[in-house]
PDB file of C-alpha atoms in Angstrom:
ATOM      1  CA  MET A   1       0.000   0.000   0.000  1.00 98.00           C
ATOM      2  CA  GLY A   2       0.969   3.587  -0.513  1.00 98.00           C
ATOM      3  CA  GLY A   3       0.995   6.013   2.360  1.00 98.00           C
ATOM      4  CA  ASN A   4      -2.007   7.058   4.452  1.00 98.00           C
ATOM      5  CA  GLN A   5      -2.220  10.693   5.517  1.00 97.00           C
ATOM      6  CA  LYS A   6      -3.564  11.912   8.853  1.00 95.00           C
ATOM      7  CA  ALA A   7      -6.234  13.826   6.929  1.00 96.00           C
ATOM      8  CA  ASP A   8      -7.435  10.751   4.995  1.00 97.00           C
ATOM      9  CA  SER A   9     -10.846   9.473   6.024  1.00 96.00           C
ATOM     10  CA  ARG A  10     -11.147   5.869   7.162  1.00 95.00           C
ATOM     11  CA  LYS A  11     -13.590   5.241   4.321  1.00 96.00           C
ATOM     12  CA  ALA A  12     -11.152   6.521   1.698  1.00 97.00           C
ATOM     13  CA  ILE A  13      -8.438   4.202   3.004  1.00 98.00           C
ATOM     14  CA  LEU A  14     -10.839   1.260   3.209  1.00 98.00           C
ATOM     15  CA  ASP A  15     -11.986   1.873  -0.369  1.00 98.00           C
ATOM     16  CA  ARG A  16      -8.363   1.587  -1.513  1.00 98.00           C
ATOM     17  CA  MET A  17      -7.947  -1.672   0.418  1.00 98.00           C
ATOM     18  CA  ILE A  18     -11.125  -3.118  -1.082  1.00 98.00           C
ATOM     19  CA  ALA A  19      -9.886  -2.178  -4.560  1.00 98.00           C
ATOM     20  CA  LEU A  20      -6.628  -4.017  -3.855  1.00 98.00           C
ATOM     21  CA  VAL A  21      -8.499  -7.142  -2.706  1.00 98.00           C
ATOM     22  CA  GLU A  22     -10.612  -7.048  -5.861  1.00 98.00           C
ATOM     23  CA  ASP A  23      -7.517  -6.601  -8.020  1.00 98.00           C
ATOM     24  CA  ALA A  24      -5.735  -9.486  -6.276  1.00 98.00           C
ATOM     25  CA  ALA A  25      -8.764 -11.769  -6.565  1.00 98.00           C
ATOM     26  CA  GLY A  26      -8.990 -10.924 -10.244  1.00 98.00           C
ATOM     27  CA  LYS A  27      -5.397 -12.096 -10.617  1.00 98.00           C
ATOM     28  CA  GLY A  28      -6.260 -15.423  -8.971  1.00 97.00           C
ATOM     29  CA  ALA A  29      -5.051 -14.733  -5.426  1.00 98.00           C
ATOM     30  CA  LYS A  30      -6.566 -16.789  -2.603  1.00 98.00           C
ATOM     31  CA  LEU A  31      -4.772 -14.932   0.197  1.00 98.00           C
ATOM     32  CA  VAL A  32      -4.077 -11.197   0.369  1.00 98.00           C
ATOM     33  CA  VAL A  33      -1.430  -9.825   2.740  1.00 98.00           C
ATOM     34  CA  PHE A  34      -1.782  -6.223   3.876  1.00 98.00           C
ATOM     35  CA  PRO A  35       0.874  -4.250   5.786  1.00 98.00           C
ATOM     36  CA  GLU A  36       1.132  -3.291   9.418  1.00 98.00           C
ATOM     37  CA  LEU A  37      -1.412  -0.628  10.520  1.00 98.00           C
ATOM     38  CA  PRO A  38      -3.051  -0.299   7.083  1.00 98.00           C
ATOM     39  CA  PHE A  39      -6.203   1.470   8.306  1.00 98.00           C
ATOM     40  CA  THR A  40      -4.385   4.647   9.397  1.00 98.00           C
ATOM     41  CA  THR A  41      -1.196   6.613   9.070  1.00 98.00           C
ATOM     42  CA  PHE A  42       1.716   5.247  11.131  1.00 98.00           C
ATOM     43  CA  PHE A  43       0.591   7.201  14.166  1.00 97.00           C
ATOM     44  CA  PRO A  44       3.496   6.296  16.529  1.00 97.00           C
ATOM     45  CA  ARG A  45       5.552   8.934  14.723  1.00 96.00           C
ATOM     46  CA  TRP A  46       3.388  11.553  16.474  1.00 95.00           C
ATOM     47  CA  LEU A  47       3.144  12.530  20.162  1.00 96.00           C
ATOM     48  CA  PHE A  48      -0.478  12.554  21.338  1.00 94.00           C
ATOM     49  CA  GLU A  49      -1.211  14.293  24.611  1.00 88.00           C
ATOM     50  CA  SER A  50      -4.894  13.352  24.463  1.00 89.00           C
ATOM     51  CA  THR A  51      -5.978   9.741  24.967  1.00 94.00           C
ATOM     52  CA  GLN A  52      -9.204  10.617  23.167  1.00 94.00           C
ATOM     53  CA  GLU A  53      -7.272  11.514  20.012  1.00 94.00           C
ATOM     54  CA  LEU A  54      -5.031   8.451  20.319  1.00 96.00           C
ATOM     55  CA  ASP A  55      -8.065   6.182  20.607  1.00 96.00           C
ATOM     56  CA  THR A  56      -9.237   7.172  17.124  1.00 96.00           C
ATOM     57  CA  TYR A  57      -6.391   5.083  15.687  1.00 97.00           C
ATOM     58  CA  PHE A  58      -7.360   1.917  17.581  1.00 98.00           C
ATOM     59  CA  GLU A  59      -9.898  -0.812  16.836  1.00 98.00           C
ATOM     60  CA  ARG A  60     -12.021  -2.112  19.706  1.00 97.00           C
ATOM     61  CA  GLU A  61     -13.196  -5.030  17.581  1.00 96.00           C
ATOM     62  CA  LEU A  62     -12.246  -6.546  14.245  1.00 95.00           C
ATOM     63  CA  PRO A  63     -14.092  -6.436  12.040  1.00 96.00           C
ATOM     64  CA  GLY A  64     -15.778  -3.351  13.453  1.00 95.00           C
ATOM     65  CA  PRO A  65     -18.206  -0.797  12.094  1.00 94.00           C
ATOM     66  CA  GLN A  66     -15.539   1.042  10.091  1.00 94.00           C
ATOM     67  CA  THR A  67     -13.663  -2.018   8.794  1.00 97.00           C
ATOM     68  CA  ARG A  68     -16.448  -4.523   8.140  1.00 97.00           C
ATOM     69  CA  PRO A  69     -16.914  -3.623   4.431  1.00 98.00           C
ATOM     70  CA  LEU A  70     -13.370  -4.886   3.718  1.00 98.00           C
ATOM     71  CA  PHE A  71     -13.959  -8.194   5.471  1.00 98.00           C
ATOM     72  CA  ASP A  72     -17.372  -8.626   3.853  1.00 98.00           C
ATOM     73  CA  ARG A  73     -15.954  -8.014   0.371  1.00 98.00           C
ATOM     74  CA  ALA A  74     -13.079 -10.456   0.896  1.00 98.00           C
ATOM     75  CA  LYS A  75     -15.573 -13.106   2.032  1.00 98.00           C
ATOM     76  CA  GLU A  76     -17.730 -12.460  -1.041  1.00 98.00           C
ATOM     77  CA  LEU A  77     -14.668 -13.031  -3.224  1.00 98.00           C
ATOM     78  CA  GLY A  78     -13.557 -16.119  -1.287  1.00 98.00           C
ATOM     79  CA  VAL A  79     -10.240 -14.478  -0.415  1.00 98.00           C
ATOM     80  CA  GLY A  80      -8.429 -14.727   2.920  1.00 98.00           C
ATOM     81  CA  MET A  81      -6.452 -11.833   4.379  1.00 98.00           C
ATOM     82  CA  TYR A  82      -3.610 -10.974   6.731  1.00 98.00           C
ATOM     83  CA  VAL A  83      -4.490  -7.558   8.168  1.00 98.00           C
ATOM     84  CA  GLY A  84      -2.645  -5.501  10.758  1.00 98.00           C
ATOM     85  CA  TYR A  85      -4.353  -3.114  13.164  1.00 98.00           C
ATOM     86  CA  ALA A  86      -3.968  -1.234  16.431  1.00 98.00           C
ATOM     87  CA  GLU A  87      -5.895  -3.263  19.006  1.00 98.00           C
ATOM     88  CA  LEU A  88      -7.616  -1.801  22.071  1.00 98.00           C
ATOM     89  CA  THR A  89      -8.903  -4.607  24.280  1.00 98.00           C
ATOM     90  CA  PRO A  90     -11.981  -4.392  26.538  1.00 97.00           C
ATOM     91  CA  GLU A  91      -9.554  -4.207  29.464  1.00 97.00           C
ATOM     92  CA  GLY A  92      -7.907  -1.125  27.962  1.00 97.00           C
ATOM     93  CA  ARG A  93      -4.693  -2.812  26.813  1.00 97.00           C
ATOM     94  CA  ARG A  94      -3.124  -1.763  23.538  1.00 98.00           C
ATOM     95  CA  TYR A  95      -1.287  -3.983  21.081  1.00 98.00           C
ATOM     96  CA  ASN A  96       0.112  -3.818  17.560  1.00 98.00           C
ATOM     97  CA  THR A  97      -1.778  -6.807  16.184  1.00 98.00           C
ATOM     98  CA  ALA A  98      -2.515  -8.793  13.041  1.00 98.00           C
ATOM     99  CA  VAL A  99      -5.118 -11.401  12.172  1.00 98.00           C
ATOM    100  CA  THR A 100      -5.410 -13.848   9.303  1.00 98.00           C
ATOM    101  CA  THR A 101      -8.829 -14.734   7.948  1.00 98.00           C
ATOM    102  CA  GLY A 102      -9.828 -17.642   5.762  1.00 98.00           C
ATOM    103  CA  PRO A 103     -11.843 -17.557   2.529  1.00 98.00           C
ATOM    104  CA  ASP A 104     -15.038 -17.819   4.608  1.00 97.00           C
ATOM    105  CA  GLY A 105     -14.111 -14.737   6.636  1.00 97.00           C
ATOM    106  CA  ALA A 106     -13.400 -16.668   9.847  1.00 97.00           C
ATOM    107  CA  ILE A 107     -10.349 -15.582  11.846  1.00 97.00           C
ATOM    108  CA  LEU A 108      -7.776 -18.381  11.659  1.00 97.00           C
ATOM    109  CA  GLY A 109      -4.943 -16.831  13.647  1.00 97.00           C
ATOM    110  CA  LYS A 110      -3.993 -13.771  15.674  1.00 98.00           C
ATOM    111  CA  TYR A 111      -0.597 -12.342  16.570  1.00 98.00           C
ATOM    112  CA  ARG A 112       0.566  -9.409  18.732  1.00 98.00           C
ATOM    113  CA  LYS A 113       3.877  -7.737  17.907  1.00 98.00           C
ATOM    114  CA  ILE A 114       6.647  -8.641  20.336  1.00 97.00           C
ATOM    115  CA  HIS A 115       9.712  -6.687  19.169  1.00 97.00           C
ATOM    116  CA  LEU A 116       8.562  -3.094  19.695  1.00 98.00           C
ATOM    117  CA  PRO A 117      11.100  -0.513  18.473  1.00 97.00           C
ATOM    118  CA  GLY A 118      11.545   3.101  19.509  1.00 96.00           C
ATOM    119  CA  THR A 119      11.180   4.874  22.840  1.00 97.00           C
ATOM    120  CA  VAL A 120       8.591   5.589  25.513  1.00 97.00           C
ATOM    121  CA  GLU A 121       9.445   9.271  25.790  1.00 96.00           C
ATOM    122  CA  PRO A 122       9.769  11.528  22.734  1.00 95.00           C
ATOM    123  CA  ARG A 123      13.262  12.527  21.654  1.00 94.00           C
ATOM    124  CA  ALA A 124      13.828  16.252  22.043  1.00 93.00           C
ATOM    125  CA  GLY A 125      14.070  18.317  18.877  1.00 90.00           C
ATOM    126  CA  GLU A 126      12.886  15.588  16.505  1.00 90.00           C
ATOM    127  CA  ARG A 127       9.946  16.246  14.183  1.00 88.00           C
ATOM    128  CA  PHE A 128       9.111  12.563  13.790  1.00 92.00           C
ATOM    129  CA  GLN A 129       9.229  10.101  16.654  1.00 94.00           C
ATOM    130  CA  GLN A 130       9.127   6.313  17.003  1.00 96.00           C
ATOM    131  CA  LEU A 131       6.849   5.839  20.017  1.00 97.00           C
ATOM    132  CA  GLU A 132       5.620   2.274  19.704  1.00 98.00           C
ATOM    133  CA  LYS A 133       6.843   1.526  23.228  1.00 98.00           C
ATOM    134  CA  ARG A 134       4.651   4.390  24.437  1.00 98.00           C
ATOM    135  CA  TYR A 135       1.460   3.356  22.662  1.00 98.00           C
ATOM    136  CA  PHE A 136       1.677  -0.463  22.648  1.00 98.00           C
ATOM    137  CA  GLU A 137       2.365  -3.244  25.115  1.00 98.00           C
ATOM    138  CA  TYR A 138       4.661  -6.124  24.190  1.00 98.00           C
ATOM    139  CA  GLY A 139       2.786  -8.979  22.538  1.00 97.00           C
ATOM    140  CA  ASP A 140       1.672 -11.674  24.971  1.00 96.00           C
ATOM    141  CA  MET A 141       0.599 -14.476  22.627  1.00 96.00           C
ATOM    142  CA  GLY A 142       3.981 -15.937  21.690  1.00 95.00           C
ATOM    143  CA  PHE A 143       4.406 -17.237  18.137  1.00 96.00           C
ATOM    144  CA  PRO A 144       1.301 -19.372  17.482  1.00 94.00           C
ATOM    145  CA  ALA A 145       1.406 -21.301  14.207  1.00 95.00           C
ATOM    146  CA  PHE A 146      -1.874 -22.488  12.716  1.00 95.00           C
ATOM    147  CA  ARG A 147      -3.157 -24.466   9.751  1.00 94.00           C
ATOM    148  CA  GLY A 148      -4.400 -22.562   6.742  1.00 96.00           C
ATOM    149  CA  PRO A 149      -7.497 -23.875   4.944  1.00 96.00           C
ATOM    150  CA  GLU A 150      -7.539 -26.618   2.340  1.00 95.00           C
ATOM    151  CA  ALA A 151      -8.081 -23.976  -0.343  1.00 95.00           C
ATOM    152  CA  TRP A 152      -4.500 -22.841   0.310  1.00 96.00           C
ATOM    153  CA  GLY A 153      -3.091 -26.371   0.597  1.00 94.00           C
ATOM    154  CA  SER A 154      -3.384 -26.440   4.418  1.00 94.00           C
ATOM    155  CA  PRO A 155      -0.061 -24.634   5.052  1.00 95.00           C
ATOM    156  CA  VAL A 156       1.407 -24.361   8.525  1.00 94.00           C
ATOM    157  CA  THR A 157       1.186 -20.589   8.821  1.00 97.00           C
ATOM    158  CA  GLY A 158       2.919 -18.006  10.996  1.00 97.00           C
ATOM    159  CA  MET A 159       2.635 -14.248  11.437  1.00 98.00           C
ATOM    160  CA  LEU A 160       5.126 -11.514  12.305  1.00 98.00           C
ATOM    161  CA  ILE A 161       4.845  -7.731  12.328  1.00 98.00           C
ATOM    162  CA  CYS A 162       7.499  -5.287  11.103  1.00 98.00           C
ATOM    163  CA  ASN A 163      10.491  -5.257  13.491  1.00 98.00           C
ATOM    164  CA  ASP A 164       9.821  -8.917  14.374  1.00 98.00           C
ATOM    165  CA  ARG A 165      11.159  -9.893  10.945  1.00 98.00           C
ATOM    166  CA  ARG A 166      14.643  -8.660  11.864  1.00 97.00           C
ATOM    167  CA  TRP A 167      14.964 -11.054  14.817  1.00 96.00           C
ATOM    168  CA  PRO A 168      15.681 -14.779  14.244  1.00 95.00           C
ATOM    169  CA  GLU A 169      13.952 -16.014  17.403  1.00 95.00           C
ATOM    170  CA  GLY A 170      10.390 -15.708  16.119  1.00 96.00           C
ATOM    171  CA  TRP A 171      11.225 -17.329  12.814  1.00 97.00           C
ATOM    172  CA  ARG A 172      12.910 -20.227  14.608  1.00 95.00           C
ATOM    173  CA  VAL A 173       9.992 -20.863  16.962  1.00 94.00           C
ATOM    174  CA  TYR A 174       7.726 -20.990  13.933  1.00 94.00           C
ATOM    175  CA  GLY A 175      10.298 -23.126  12.105  1.00 93.00           C
ATOM    176  CA  LEU A 176      10.202 -25.693  14.884  1.00 90.00           C
ATOM    177  CA  GLN A 177       6.437 -25.856  14.412  1.00 91.00           C
ATOM    178  CA  GLY A 178       6.959 -26.665  10.727  1.00 91.00           C
ATOM    179  CA  VAL A 179       6.014 -23.280   9.267  1.00 94.00           C
ATOM    180  CA  GLU A 180       5.491 -23.291   5.511  1.00 95.00           C
ATOM    181  CA  LEU A 181       4.026 -19.814   4.991  1.00 98.00           C
ATOM    182  CA  MET A 182       5.129 -16.705   6.922  1.00 98.00           C
ATOM    183  CA  LEU A 183       3.004 -13.557   6.651  1.00 98.00           C
ATOM    184  CA  ILE A 184       4.533 -10.180   7.543  1.00 98.00           C
ATOM    185  CA  GLY A 185       3.338  -6.605   7.335  1.00 98.00           C
ATOM    186  CA  TYR A 186       5.521  -3.574   8.070  1.00 98.00           C
ATOM    187  CA  ASN A 187       5.786   0.227   8.151  1.00 98.00           C
ATOM    188  CA  SER A 188       9.521   0.984   8.099  1.00 98.00           C
ATOM    189  CA  ALA A 189      10.926   4.504   7.985  1.00 97.00           C
ATOM    190  CA  ALA A 190      12.998   5.483   4.955  1.00 97.00           C
ATOM    191  CA  TYR A 191      15.496   7.022   7.377  1.00 95.00           C
ATOM    192  CA  ASP A 192      16.949   6.130  10.774  1.00 93.00           C
ATOM    193  CA  PRO A 193      13.884   6.582  13.023  1.00 92.00           C
ATOM    194  CA  MET A 194      16.119   6.875  16.085  1.00 90.00           C
ATOM    195  CA  GLY A 195      18.204   9.719  14.660  1.00 88.00           C
ATOM    196  CA  GLY A 196      21.476   9.848  12.750  1.00 84.00           C
ATOM    197  CA  ALA A 197      22.368   9.687   9.080  1.00 87.00           C
ATOM    198  CA  THR A 198      23.930   6.220   8.722  1.00 91.00           C
ATOM    199  CA  GLU A 199      20.837   4.514   7.283  1.00 93.00           C
ATOM    200  CA  SER A 200      19.462   5.457   3.881  1.00 95.00           C
ATOM    201  CA  ALA A 201      16.187   4.322   2.328  1.00 97.00           C
ATOM    202  CA  ASP A 202      18.155   1.996   0.033  1.00 97.00           C
ATOM    203  CA  LEU A 203      20.032   0.402   2.943  1.00 97.00           C
ATOM    204  CA  ARG A 204      16.880  -0.066   5.001  1.00 97.00           C
ATOM    205  CA  THR A 205      15.109  -1.630   2.020  1.00 98.00           C
ATOM    206  CA  PHE A 206      18.071  -3.967   1.498  1.00 98.00           C
ATOM    207  CA  HIS A 207      17.953  -5.035   5.159  1.00 98.00           C
ATOM    208  CA  SER A 208      14.204  -5.642   4.951  1.00 98.00           C
ATOM    209  CA  THR A 209      14.597  -7.896   1.923  1.00 98.00           C
ATOM    210  CA  LEU A 210      17.662  -9.597   3.409  1.00 98.00           C
ATOM    211  CA  ALA A 211      15.740 -10.524   6.569  1.00 98.00           C
ATOM    212  CA  ALA A 212      12.930 -12.090   4.541  1.00 98.00           C
ATOM    213  CA  GLN A 213      15.268 -13.999   2.229  1.00 98.00           C
ATOM    214  CA  ALA A 214      17.671 -15.267   4.896  1.00 98.00           C
ATOM    215  CA  ASN A 215      14.998 -16.381   7.340  1.00 98.00           C
ATOM    216  CA  ALA A 216      12.818 -17.946   4.655  1.00 98.00           C
ATOM    217  CA  TYR A 217      15.819 -20.021   3.590  1.00 98.00           C
ATOM    218  CA  MET A 218      16.973 -20.959   7.106  1.00 96.00           C
ATOM    219  CA  ASN A 219      13.469 -22.079   8.074  1.00 96.00           C
ATOM    220  CA  ALA A 220      12.499 -23.553   4.689  1.00 96.00           C
ATOM    221  CA  THR A 221       9.337 -21.484   4.395  1.00 97.00           C
ATOM    222  CA  TRP A 222       7.596 -19.178   1.998  1.00 98.00           C
ATOM    223  CA  ALA A 223       7.593 -15.579   3.219  1.00 98.00           C
ATOM    224  CA  VAL A 224       5.299 -12.741   2.179  1.00 98.00           C
ATOM    225  CA  SER A 225       6.645  -9.408   3.450  1.00 98.00           C
ATOM    226  CA  VAL A 226       4.470  -6.380   2.700  1.00 98.00           C
ATOM    227  CA  ALA A 227       5.104  -2.650   3.153  1.00 98.00           C
ATOM    228  CA  LYS A 228       3.040   0.437   3.663  1.00 98.00           C
ATOM    229  CA  ALA A 229       5.280   2.712   1.645  1.00 98.00           C
ATOM    230  CA  GLY A 230       5.882   6.199   0.342  1.00 98.00           C
ATOM    231  CA  ASP A 231       5.077   9.550   1.880  1.00 97.00           C
ATOM    232  CA  GLU A 232       2.965   9.918   5.012  1.00 97.00           C
ATOM    233  CA  ASP A 233       2.589  13.546   6.067  1.00 94.00           C
ATOM    234  CA  GLY A 234       6.143  14.279   4.959  1.00 95.00           C
ATOM    235  CA  SER A 235       7.664  11.173   6.540  1.00 96.00           C
ATOM    236  CA  GLY A 236       9.005   8.543   4.151  1.00 97.00           C
ATOM    237  CA  LEU A 237       8.387   4.803   4.400  1.00 98.00           C
ATOM    238  CA  ILE A 238      10.387   2.199   2.478  1.00 98.00           C
ATOM    239  CA  GLY A 239       8.713  -0.148   0.020  1.00 98.00           C
ATOM    240  CA  GLY A 240      10.304  -3.449  -0.906  1.00 98.00           C
ATOM    241  CA  SER A 241       7.288  -5.751  -0.635  1.00 98.00           C
ATOM    242  CA  VAL A 242       8.415  -9.244  -1.630  1.00 98.00           C
ATOM    243  CA  ILE A 243       7.271 -12.829  -1.917  1.00 98.00           C
ATOM    244  CA  VAL A 244      10.185 -15.150  -1.155  1.00 98.00           C
ATOM    245  CA  ASP A 245      10.388 -18.895  -1.753  1.00 98.00           C
ATOM    246  CA  PRO A 246      11.908 -21.467   0.669  1.00 98.00           C
ATOM    247  CA  ASN A 247      15.252 -21.208  -1.111  1.00 97.00           C
ATOM    248  CA  GLY A 248      15.404 -17.508  -0.252  1.00 98.00           C
ATOM    249  CA  ILE A 249      14.709 -16.437  -3.843  1.00 98.00           C
ATOM    250  CA  VAL A 250      12.507 -13.391  -4.452  1.00 98.00           C
ATOM    251  CA  VAL A 251       9.794 -14.575  -6.840  1.00 98.00           C
ATOM    252  CA  ALA A 252       7.713 -11.361  -6.847  1.00 98.00           C
ATOM    253  CA  GLU A 253       8.627  -7.809  -5.848  1.00 98.00           C
ATOM    254  CA  ALA A 254       6.800  -4.477  -5.760  1.00 98.00           C
ATOM    255  CA  LYS A 255       8.130  -1.866  -8.170  1.00 97.00           C
ATOM    256  CA  THR A 256       6.505   1.254  -6.724  1.00 98.00           C
ATOM    257  CA  LEU A 257       5.823   3.055  -3.446  1.00 98.00           C
ATOM    258  CA  GLY A 258       2.082   3.213  -4.127  1.00 98.00           C
ATOM    259  CA  ASP A 259      -0.872   0.824  -4.072  1.00 98.00           C
ATOM    260  CA  GLU A 260       0.240  -2.244  -6.001  1.00 98.00           C
ATOM    261  CA  VAL A 261      -0.592  -5.946  -6.203  1.00 98.00           C
ATOM    262  CA  ILE A 262       2.088  -8.601  -6.631  1.00 98.00           C
ATOM    263  CA  VAL A 263       1.103 -12.245  -7.006  1.00 98.00           C
ATOM    264  CA  ALA A 264       2.889 -15.585  -6.801  1.00 98.00           C
ATOM    265  CA  ASP A 265       1.933 -19.260  -6.612  1.00 97.00           C
ATOM    266  CA  ALA A 266       3.353 -20.840  -3.441  1.00 97.00           C
ATOM    267  CA  ASP A 267       4.212 -24.503  -3.995  1.00 96.00           C
ATOM    268  CA  LEU A 268       4.301 -25.894  -0.452  1.00 95.00           C
ATOM    269  CA  ASP A 269       6.273 -28.933  -1.586  1.00 94.00           C
ATOM    270  CA  ALA A 270       9.176 -26.533  -2.173  1.00 95.00           C
ATOM    271  CA  THR A 271       9.635 -26.444   1.621  1.00 94.00           C
ATOM    272  CA  ARG A 272      10.478 -30.144   1.797  1.00 91.00           C
ATOM    273  CA  GLN A 273      14.091 -29.952   0.603  1.00 92.00           C
ATOM    274  CA  GLY A 274      15.038 -27.644   3.432  1.00 93.00           C
ATOM    275  CA  LYS A 275      12.877 -29.273   6.086  1.00 90.00           C
ATOM    276  CA  GLU A 276      13.661 -32.901   5.369  1.00 86.00           C
ATOM    277  CA  LYS A 277      17.260 -32.709   4.164  1.00 85.00           C
ATOM    278  CA  MET A 278      19.166 -29.471   4.670  1.00 85.00           C
ATOM    279  CA  PHE A 279      17.897 -28.512   8.134  1.00 81.00           C
ATOM    280  CA  ASN A 280      16.425 -31.825   9.316  1.00 69.00           C
ATOM    281  CA  PHE A 281      13.122 -30.369  10.483  1.00 63.00           C
ATOM    282  CA  ALA A 282      11.259 -33.586   9.618  1.00 57.00           C
ATOM    283  CA  ALA A 283      10.058 -35.201  12.875  1.00 49.00           C
ATOM    284  CA  HIS A 284      11.892 -38.497  12.356  1.00 40.00           C
ATOM    285  CA  ARG A 285      15.179 -36.669  11.688  1.00 41.00           C
ATOM    286  CA  ARG A 286      15.166 -34.051  14.441  1.00 40.00           C
ATOM    287  CA  PRO A 287      18.223 -34.341  16.661  1.00 40.00           C
ATOM    288  CA  GLN A 288      17.432 -35.268  20.265  1.00 41.00           C
ATOM    289  CA  TRP A 289      18.319 -31.832  21.617  1.00 37.00           C
ATOM    290  CA  TYR A 290      15.401 -30.324  19.687  1.00 39.00           C
ATOM    291  CA  ARG A 291      12.870 -32.360  21.686  1.00 38.00           C
ATOM    292  CA  PRO A 292      12.432 -30.034  24.713  1.00 41.00           C
ATOM    293  CA  ILE A 293      11.995 -27.043  22.392  1.00 42.00           C
ATOM    294  CA  ILE A 294       9.409 -28.861  20.294  1.00 41.00           C
ATOM    295  CA  ASP A 295       7.541 -30.004  23.399  1.00 45.00           C
ATOM    296  CA  GLN A 296       7.526 -26.420  24.717  1.00 47.00           C
ATOM    297  CA  VAL A 297       6.160 -24.705  21.604  1.00 45.00           C
ATOM    298  CA  GLY A 298       3.812 -27.526  20.702  1.00 47.00           C
ATOM    299  CA  ALA A 299       3.522 -29.259  17.363  1.00 49.00           C
ATOM    300  CA  VAL A 300       0.927 -28.298  14.794  1.00 51.00           C
ATOM    301  CA  PRO A 301      -1.343 -31.322  14.203  1.00 45.00           C
ATOM    302  CA  PRO A 302      -1.182 -33.022  10.820  1.00 44.00           C
ATOM    303  CA  ALA A 303      -3.518 -31.718   8.131  1.00 42.00           C
TER     304      ALA A 303
END
């Protein structure tokens, strides 16, 4: 997706998302992956003194009154979705969250971002902040893999959000559960969000792609890594949306910083070389020292 401005109405943004789902479905897609926080601008770059204003960026339910048309349209088209959002629970807790829905609209999996970047307090003299630690709590759901529907080939599926993709721990926990399809949405600054001039947009895009390729290869999984990109109220976000195969090869890549659909067929059998031979993930070949880890995270039941 291209950028969302603070002045954009929720309906205008949702209309763009519905158009993307329709475009993807027309190209044969069965699963659409949206970026982190697609319903709004990346609001943690701003300091909000008023809780009332901050709350306008959060969803108390999903789908809710403002987002339901997207979920209804995807269900009509028989398309599943990975969708990020800012979650406000009934208890008043706030998380950076994503859900994955199936072709029937049912929620198959939910994930809350664990690796929150940035600071709690704003940095003096900076126009744009990175205040995720101020507005969100650390995710408390772990890394729960789940089975996708038969329409997708019943893949063992995992979810990450933005900064999570840079850390190997989450990928590995999913890898030990046999992950075959990793879904990731991100909003990554096109500059060093913590200050300094050592990171360019090109370098940050390279690192984003590198993380997806390396971890897809090391865990023998498909990876779909999707950006909200371009200008948001004068703050740049990198693009670099990619679909990566289990060999770490980019098979589809976005070419722009605007709304754009990229499509690939994910052959789940392509995960077998890495899982059964290179990295010995197959159950009968796991070395004994893996056993306590596997018992701890729990195995996904056979399809």
